[in-house]
Amino acid sequence: SEIVNNSYGPIKVSGDVKDVPSDEETLALTGISSLRVLSKKTVIQPILSVNGSYEFGYASLVKLKDSDDEEFTLTVDHEGHQLREVYSNRVNEQQTISAEVYQRSYVLNDLMPKPLPFAAIIDGTTKLMTDAKGLVNTTGKTVTVKLNSDKSASTVIDYAVSTKEAANFTANLDASGKTTIKLNTANPAAVNAFVAIQGAVDFVAKYLTVAELPLLDSGIVAAVNRKEDVCNAFYENGSLNFFAQGKDVQGKTCANTALISDVVYHEWGHAMDDFLGPVNRTNSSTGITDGAYSEGIGDILSSYMARAPNLGVGLTLNDKTELRNLQNTRKHPPANARESEVHEAGLIIGGAFWDMFTLLSSLHGAEQGADLA
């Protein structure tokens, strides 16, 4: 447009439009043997001379690609076959990465895509991180997703692979800029636990500050696919632990507990109890002072997130029977030895909070009632 409207003044074009550098000459100018030519076209290029005026000449605009599929554009003039300009075609493109996870349990088949928040994204040698909404700036087509980062609510370790390194997997990013990772193509237990823990943190952060509960900011280690036990999950010494599918001594087959989000929320509730309050976790000393109360806290968090009283469905493989139900009439003191067991006794406070949840929801509507509870 500058030439058409005479912004440069009178012009003279040097060189010959036909004197096009060969592909071999062009590649030799770069000194990089792995490059290959994708396309080439002739253009007129303005060149600033030593006296400050513009000269014009024919040049070839060449697109190249290297062995890592990175694209470059360079300009070679026709008159002296000199390299005039080189730049990368890489641009920052926003990619939204979500993952299929279970809202409550695999047995309910309630898969739902949710943002993959604060996950490390490794694009070649470049290390990136998704934000709270799963957004990341990358032009990569295939990346490595690692389930930890400086801002993530958890570092998830897959004990089937390593007892130290964060779980990771390869993901192919969609050209549309919106990628949903199918649970069966990733690491189901690790991904489900990672997203569920972030969900618990986001939920509790609406009501507590980081000053009140530093766990909201510090994050926690979660181990999945442990095999020392079955039919179980536990919180201990600042870590969450979930067991792989397997049979117990009675021959009952239990599911992978990391695939039951109710269970993940419950165990994170133990961590909240441990780190919260006047007697909180300090120097590896536990802040859990009452086992039954802590079980109740875990159940309350799980039920409030699920908005349902029947918790832990699917612990027995493919069985929708709940592990515990907060819609109950338990009272203190416990009626018998069975009701004195910590998980059973936790149903007393859990049931009281569920009664409050249902009452406030009936008085103020589902959303405001849940928020007040």
Coordinates of C-alpha atoms in Angstrom, one line a residue:
S1 CA 0.0 0.0 0.0
E2 CA 2.9 2.4 0.7
I3 CA 4.1 1.8 -2.9
V4 CA 0.6 2.5 -4.4
N5 CA 0.1 5.7 -2.5
N6 CA 3.6 6.9 -3.2
S7 CA 4.7 7.1 0.5
Y8 CA 8.2 6.1 -0.6
G9 CA 8.4 8.5 -3.5
P10 CA 9.7 7.4 -6.9
I11 CA 11.0 3.9 -6.8
K12 CA 13.3 1.7 -8.8
V13 CA 13.3 -2.0 -8.4
S14 CA 16.7 -3.8 -8.6
G15 CA 17.4 -7.4 -9.5
D16 CA 15.5 -9.8 -11.7
V17 CA 12.2 -11.4 -10.9
K18 CA 13.5 -14.6 -12.5
D19 CA 16.7 -14.8 -10.6
V20 CA 15.2 -16.9 -7.9
P21 CA 17.6 -18.6 -5.4
S22 CA 17.4 -22.4 -5.5
D23 CA 16.2 -24.4 -2.5
E24 CA 19.7 -25.7 -2.0
E25 CA 21.1 -22.1 -2.0
T26 CA 18.4 -21.0 0.5
L27 CA 19.1 -23.8 2.9
A28 CA 22.8 -23.3 2.7
L29 CA 22.4 -19.7 3.8
T30 CA 20.8 -20.9 7.1
G31 CA 23.5 -23.3 8.0
I32 CA 20.9 -25.7 9.4
S33 CA 20.8 -29.1 7.6
S34 CA 17.5 -30.2 9.2
L35 CA 15.4 -27.5 7.5
R36 CA 13.2 -28.2 4.5
V37 CA 11.4 -25.8 2.2
L38 CA 7.6 -25.7 2.4
S39 CA 6.8 -22.9 0.0
K40 CA 8.4 -20.0 -1.9
K41 CA 7.0 -16.8 -3.5
T42 CA 8.5 -13.7 -5.1
V43 CA 7.9 -10.4 -3.4
I44 CA 9.2 -6.8 -3.7
Q45 CA 11.1 -5.9 -0.6
P46 CA 12.0 -2.4 0.6
I47 CA 15.6 -2.0 1.9
L48 CA 16.8 0.9 3.9
S49 CA 20.1 2.2 2.3
V50 CA 23.1 3.7 4.1
N51 CA 22.0 7.2 3.2
G52 CA 18.5 6.7 4.8
S53 CA 16.6 6.3 1.5
Y54 CA 14.6 3.2 0.5
E55 CA 15.7 0.9 -2.3
F56 CA 13.6 -1.9 -3.7
G57 CA 14.4 -5.3 -5.0
Y58 CA 12.9 -8.6 -5.9
A59 CA 13.2 -11.3 -3.2
S60 CA 12.0 -14.7 -2.3
L61 CA 9.8 -15.2 0.8
V62 CA 10.5 -18.8 1.8
K63 CA 8.7 -20.9 4.5
L64 CA 10.8 -23.6 6.1
K65 CA 10.2 -26.3 8.7
D66 CA 12.8 -27.9 11.1
S67 CA 12.9 -31.4 12.5
D68 CA 10.8 -30.3 15.5
D69 CA 8.0 -29.1 13.1
E70 CA 8.8 -25.5 14.0
E71 CA 8.1 -23.2 11.0
F72 CA 10.2 -20.2 10.0
T73 CA 10.0 -17.6 7.3
L74 CA 13.1 -16.0 5.7
T75 CA 13.7 -13.5 2.9
V76 CA 16.5 -13.9 0.3
D77 CA 17.1 -11.1 -2.3
H78 CA 17.4 -12.0 -5.9
E79 CA 20.2 -9.6 -6.8
G80 CA 22.9 -10.9 -4.4
H81 CA 21.2 -14.0 -3.0
Q82 CA 21.7 -12.6 0.5
L83 CA 19.6 -13.4 3.6
R84 CA 17.6 -10.3 4.5
E85 CA 15.2 -11.4 7.2
V86 CA 14.4 -14.5 9.3
Y87 CA 11.6 -14.9 11.9
S88 CA 9.7 -17.8 13.5
N89 CA 6.1 -18.4 12.6
R90 CA 5.3 -19.4 16.2
V91 CA 2.5 -17.4 17.8
N92 CA 0.9 -17.7 21.1
E93 CA -2.4 -19.5 20.7
Q94 CA -4.7 -20.0 23.6
Q95 CA -5.7 -23.7 24.2
T96 CA -8.4 -24.7 26.6
I97 CA -7.7 -28.1 28.1
S98 CA -10.4 -30.0 30.0
A99 CA -10.6 -33.6 31.2
E100 CA -13.4 -36.0 31.6
V101 CA -13.9 -36.9 35.3
Y102 CA -16.5 -38.4 37.5
Q103 CA -18.7 -35.9 39.4
R104 CA -19.3 -38.5 42.1
S105 CA -18.4 -42.1 41.1
Y106 CA -17.5 -44.3 38.1
V107 CA -20.5 -46.5 39.1
L108 CA -22.9 -43.6 38.3
N109 CA -21.2 -43.1 34.9
D110 CA -21.5 -39.4 35.6
L111 CA -18.5 -38.3 33.4
M112 CA -18.3 -34.6 32.9
P113 CA -15.6 -32.4 31.3
K114 CA -14.1 -30.1 33.7
P115 CA -11.1 -27.7 33.3
L116 CA -7.7 -29.2 34.0
P117 CA -6.4 -26.5 36.4
F118 CA -2.8 -25.7 37.2
A119 CA -1.4 -28.7 35.4
A120 CA 2.1 -28.6 34.0
I121 CA 2.2 -28.6 30.2
I122 CA 5.4 -29.6 28.5
D123 CA 5.7 -28.6 24.9
G124 CA 9.0 -29.8 23.6
T125 CA 11.5 -28.0 25.8
T126 CA 9.0 -25.4 26.9
K127 CA 7.4 -25.7 30.3
L128 CA 4.0 -24.1 30.6
M129 CA 1.0 -24.3 33.0
T130 CA -2.7 -24.2 32.6
D131 CA -4.6 -21.6 34.6
A132 CA -7.7 -22.1 36.8
K133 CA -9.8 -22.5 33.7
G134 CA -7.5 -24.9 31.9
L135 CA -6.2 -22.2 29.6
V136 CA -2.6 -22.3 28.3
N137 CA -0.8 -20.5 25.5
T138 CA 0.8 -23.1 23.2
T139 CA 1.0 -23.9 19.6
G140 CA 2.0 -27.5 20.4
K141 CA 0.0 -30.4 18.8
T142 CA 1.2 -33.1 21.1
V143 CA 2.2 -32.2 24.7
T144 CA 3.0 -33.9 28.0
V145 CA 0.6 -33.2 30.8
K146 CA 2.1 -33.5 34.3
L147 CA -0.3 -33.5 37.3
N148 CA 1.5 -30.9 39.4
S149 CA 2.7 -27.3 39.4
D150 CA 3.6 -24.5 41.7
K151 CA -0.1 -23.5 41.9
S152 CA -1.8 -26.9 41.8
A153 CA -3.9 -28.1 44.7
S154 CA -2.1 -31.4 44.6
T155 CA 0.8 -33.4 43.2
V156 CA -0.7 -36.7 42.1
I157 CA 1.7 -39.7 42.1
D158 CA 0.8 -42.9 40.4
Y159 CA 2.2 -45.7 42.5
A160 CA 1.8 -48.1 39.6
V161 CA 4.6 -46.2 37.8
S162 CA 6.6 -44.3 40.5
T163 CA 6.5 -43.6 44.2
K164 CA 8.1 -40.2 43.7
E165 CA 7.4 -38.6 40.4
A166 CA 4.1 -36.8 39.5
A167 CA 1.9 -38.7 37.1
N168 CA 2.1 -37.6 33.5
F169 CA 0.6 -38.6 30.1
T170 CA 0.7 -37.5 26.5
A171 CA -2.2 -35.5 25.1
N172 CA -3.0 -34.5 21.5
L173 CA -4.3 -31.0 21.4
D174 CA -7.3 -30.2 19.1
A175 CA -6.7 -27.7 16.3
S176 CA -9.9 -25.9 17.4
G177 CA -8.2 -24.7 20.5
K178 CA -10.5 -26.7 22.8
T179 CA -9.3 -30.1 23.9
T180 CA -11.2 -32.5 26.1
I181 CA -9.0 -35.3 27.4
K182 CA -11.0 -38.5 27.4
L183 CA -10.6 -40.3 30.8
N184 CA -9.8 -43.6 29.2
T185 CA -7.0 -42.1 27.1
A186 CA -5.2 -40.6 30.1
N187 CA -4.5 -41.9 33.6
P188 CA -8.0 -42.3 35.0
A189 CA -7.3 -42.6 38.7
A190 CA -4.7 -39.8 38.6
V191 CA -6.7 -37.3 36.6
N192 CA -9.9 -37.9 38.5
A193 CA -8.1 -37.4 41.8
F194 CA -6.3 -34.3 40.6
V195 CA -9.4 -32.5 39.4
A196 CA -11.5 -33.6 42.4
I197 CA -8.9 -32.2 44.9
Q198 CA -8.9 -28.9 43.0
G199 CA -12.7 -29.0 43.2
A200 CA -12.6 -29.4 47.0
V201 CA -10.1 -26.5 47.3
D202 CA -12.2 -24.2 45.1
F203 CA -15.3 -25.1 47.2
V204 CA -13.7 -24.5 50.6
A205 CA -12.0 -21.3 49.3
K206 CA -15.4 -19.7 49.0
Y207 CA -15.7 -19.8 52.8
L208 CA -12.2 -19.8 54.2
T209 CA -9.1 -17.7 53.5
V210 CA -5.6 -18.9 53.0
A211 CA -4.7 -17.3 56.4
E212 CA -7.3 -19.5 58.0
L213 CA -6.4 -22.6 56.0
P214 CA -2.9 -22.5 54.5
L215 CA -3.7 -25.9 52.9
L216 CA -5.7 -23.9 50.3
D217 CA -2.4 -22.6 49.0
S218 CA 0.3 -25.1 49.9
G219 CA -1.3 -28.1 48.1
I220 CA -1.1 -31.8 49.0
V221 CA 0.5 -35.0 47.7
A222 CA -2.0 -37.7 46.6
A223 CA -1.0 -41.2 45.8
V224 CA -3.2 -43.3 43.5
N225 CA -3.1 -47.0 42.5
R226 CA -1.5 -48.1 45.8
K227 CA -1.6 -51.9 46.2
E228 CA -0.8 -52.6 49.8
D229 CA -4.5 -52.7 50.6
V230 CA -7.9 -52.7 48.9
C231 CA -11.4 -51.3 49.6
N232 CA -9.8 -48.3 51.3
A233 CA -8.5 -44.8 51.1
F234 CA -6.8 -42.8 53.9
Y235 CA -5.3 -39.5 54.9
E236 CA -2.0 -39.6 56.9
N237 CA 0.9 -37.2 57.6
G238 CA -0.3 -34.6 55.1
S239 CA -0.9 -37.0 52.2
L240 CA -4.0 -38.6 50.5
N241 CA -3.8 -42.2 49.6
F242 CA -6.1 -44.2 47.2
F243 CA -5.9 -47.9 46.5
A244 CA -6.2 -49.8 43.2
Q245 CA -9.0 -52.2 42.3
G246 CA -8.7 -55.6 44.0
K247 CA -10.2 -58.3 46.2
D248 CA -10.3 -58.2 50.0
V249 CA -9.7 -61.3 52.2
Q250 CA -13.4 -62.2 52.0
G251 CA -13.2 -62.2 48.2
K252 CA -15.1 -59.0 47.7
T253 CA -13.9 -56.9 44.7
C254 CA -13.6 -53.2 45.4
A255 CA -13.1 -50.4 42.9
N256 CA -10.2 -48.1 42.5
T257 CA -11.0 -45.6 45.2
A258 CA -9.5 -42.6 43.2
L259 CA -12.4 -43.1 40.8
I260 CA -14.9 -42.3 43.4
S261 CA -14.9 -38.5 43.8
D262 CA -17.0 -38.7 47.0
V263 CA -14.1 -40.5 48.6
V264 CA -11.5 -38.0 47.3
Y265 CA -13.6 -35.1 48.8
H266 CA -13.9 -37.0 52.1
E267 CA -10.1 -37.7 52.4
W268 CA -9.3 -34.0 51.6
G269 CA -11.8 -33.1 54.4
H270 CA -9.5 -35.0 56.8
A271 CA -6.6 -32.8 55.6
M272 CA -8.8 -29.7 56.2
D273 CA -9.5 -30.8 59.7
D274 CA -5.8 -31.6 60.3
F275 CA -4.6 -28.1 59.1
L276 CA -7.5 -26.1 60.5
G277 CA -8.3 -24.7 64.0
P278 CA -6.4 -23.9 67.1
V279 CA -4.7 -27.3 67.3
N280 CA -3.6 -27.6 63.7
R281 CA -0.8 -29.6 62.0
T282 CA 2.6 -28.3 63.2
N283 CA 6.0 -29.9 62.7
S284 CA 4.4 -33.2 61.6
S285 CA 2.2 -33.3 64.7
T286 CA -1.4 -34.1 63.9
G287 CA -4.1 -31.6 64.3
I288 CA -6.9 -34.2 64.3
T289 CA -8.0 -34.5 67.9
D290 CA -11.2 -36.5 67.5
G291 CA -11.4 -39.3 65.0
A292 CA -15.2 -39.4 64.8
Y293 CA -15.4 -35.6 64.4
S294 CA -12.8 -35.8 61.5
E295 CA -14.9 -38.6 59.8
G296 CA -17.9 -36.3 60.1
I297 CA -16.0 -33.4 58.6
G298 CA -15.0 -35.5 55.6
D299 CA -18.5 -36.7 55.1
I300 CA -20.0 -33.2 55.4
L301 CA -17.6 -31.8 52.8
S302 CA -18.3 -34.8 50.5
S303 CA -22.1 -34.5 50.9
Y304 CA -22.1 -30.7 50.4
M305 CA -20.1 -31.0 47.2
A306 CA -22.3 -33.9 46.0
R307 CA -25.5 -32.3 47.3
A308 CA -26.5 -35.8 48.3
P309 CA -26.5 -37.7 51.6
N310 CA -25.5 -41.2 50.2
L311 CA -21.8 -41.3 50.0
G312 CA -19.2 -43.6 48.6
V313 CA -21.4 -45.4 46.0
G314 CA -19.4 -47.9 44.0
L315 CA -16.8 -48.9 46.7
T316 CA -17.8 -52.5 46.0
L317 CA -17.2 -52.8 42.3
N318 CA -20.2 -51.9 40.2
D319 CA -22.4 -51.7 43.3
K320 CA -24.4 -48.5 43.8
T321 CA -25.0 -49.1 47.5
E322 CA -23.7 -46.2 49.5
L323 CA -20.9 -46.7 52.0
R324 CA -22.5 -44.2 54.4
N325 CA -25.7 -42.1 54.5
L326 CA -26.0 -38.8 56.3
Q327 CA -29.8 -38.9 56.1
N328 CA -30.1 -40.7 59.4
T329 CA -31.3 -40.5 63.0
R330 CA -28.0 -41.2 64.8
K331 CA -27.8 -39.6 68.3
H332 CA -25.1 -39.1 70.9
P333 CA -24.2 -41.1 72.9
P334 CA -23.9 -44.1 70.4
A335 CA -26.5 -46.8 71.0
N336 CA -24.1 -49.7 70.8
A337 CA -20.5 -50.8 70.1
R338 CA -21.0 -50.7 66.3
E339 CA -22.2 -47.1 66.4
S340 CA -19.2 -46.2 68.6
E341 CA -16.8 -47.0 65.8
V342 CA -15.3 -43.7 64.5
H343 CA -16.8 -43.8 61.0
E344 CA -20.2 -44.7 62.4
A345 CA -20.0 -42.1 65.2
G346 CA -19.1 -39.5 62.6
L347 CA -22.6 -40.0 61.2
I348 CA -23.9 -38.1 64.2
I349 CA -22.4 -34.7 63.3
G350 CA -22.6 -35.6 59.6
G351 CA -26.3 -36.2 59.9
A352 CA -26.8 -33.0 61.9
F353 CA -25.2 -31.0 59.1
W354 CA -27.2 -32.7 56.4
D355 CA -30.4 -31.9 58.3
M356 CA -29.2 -28.2 58.4
F357 CA -28.4 -28.4 54.6
T358 CA -31.9 -29.7 53.7
L359 CA -33.7 -27.3 56.1
L360 CA -31.9 -24.2 54.8
S361 CA -32.4 -25.4 51.2
S362 CA -36.1 -25.7 51.7
L363 CA -36.3 -22.2 53.3
H364 CA -34.1 -20.3 50.9
G365 CA -33.9 -22.4 47.8
A366 CA -31.2 -24.8 46.6
E367 CA -28.4 -22.4 45.8
Q368 CA -28.7 -19.9 48.7
G369 CA -29.6 -22.7 51.1
A370 CA -26.5 -24.7 50.2
D371 CA -24.4 -21.6 50.5
L372 CA -25.7 -20.8 53.9
A373 CA -25.2 -24.4 55.1

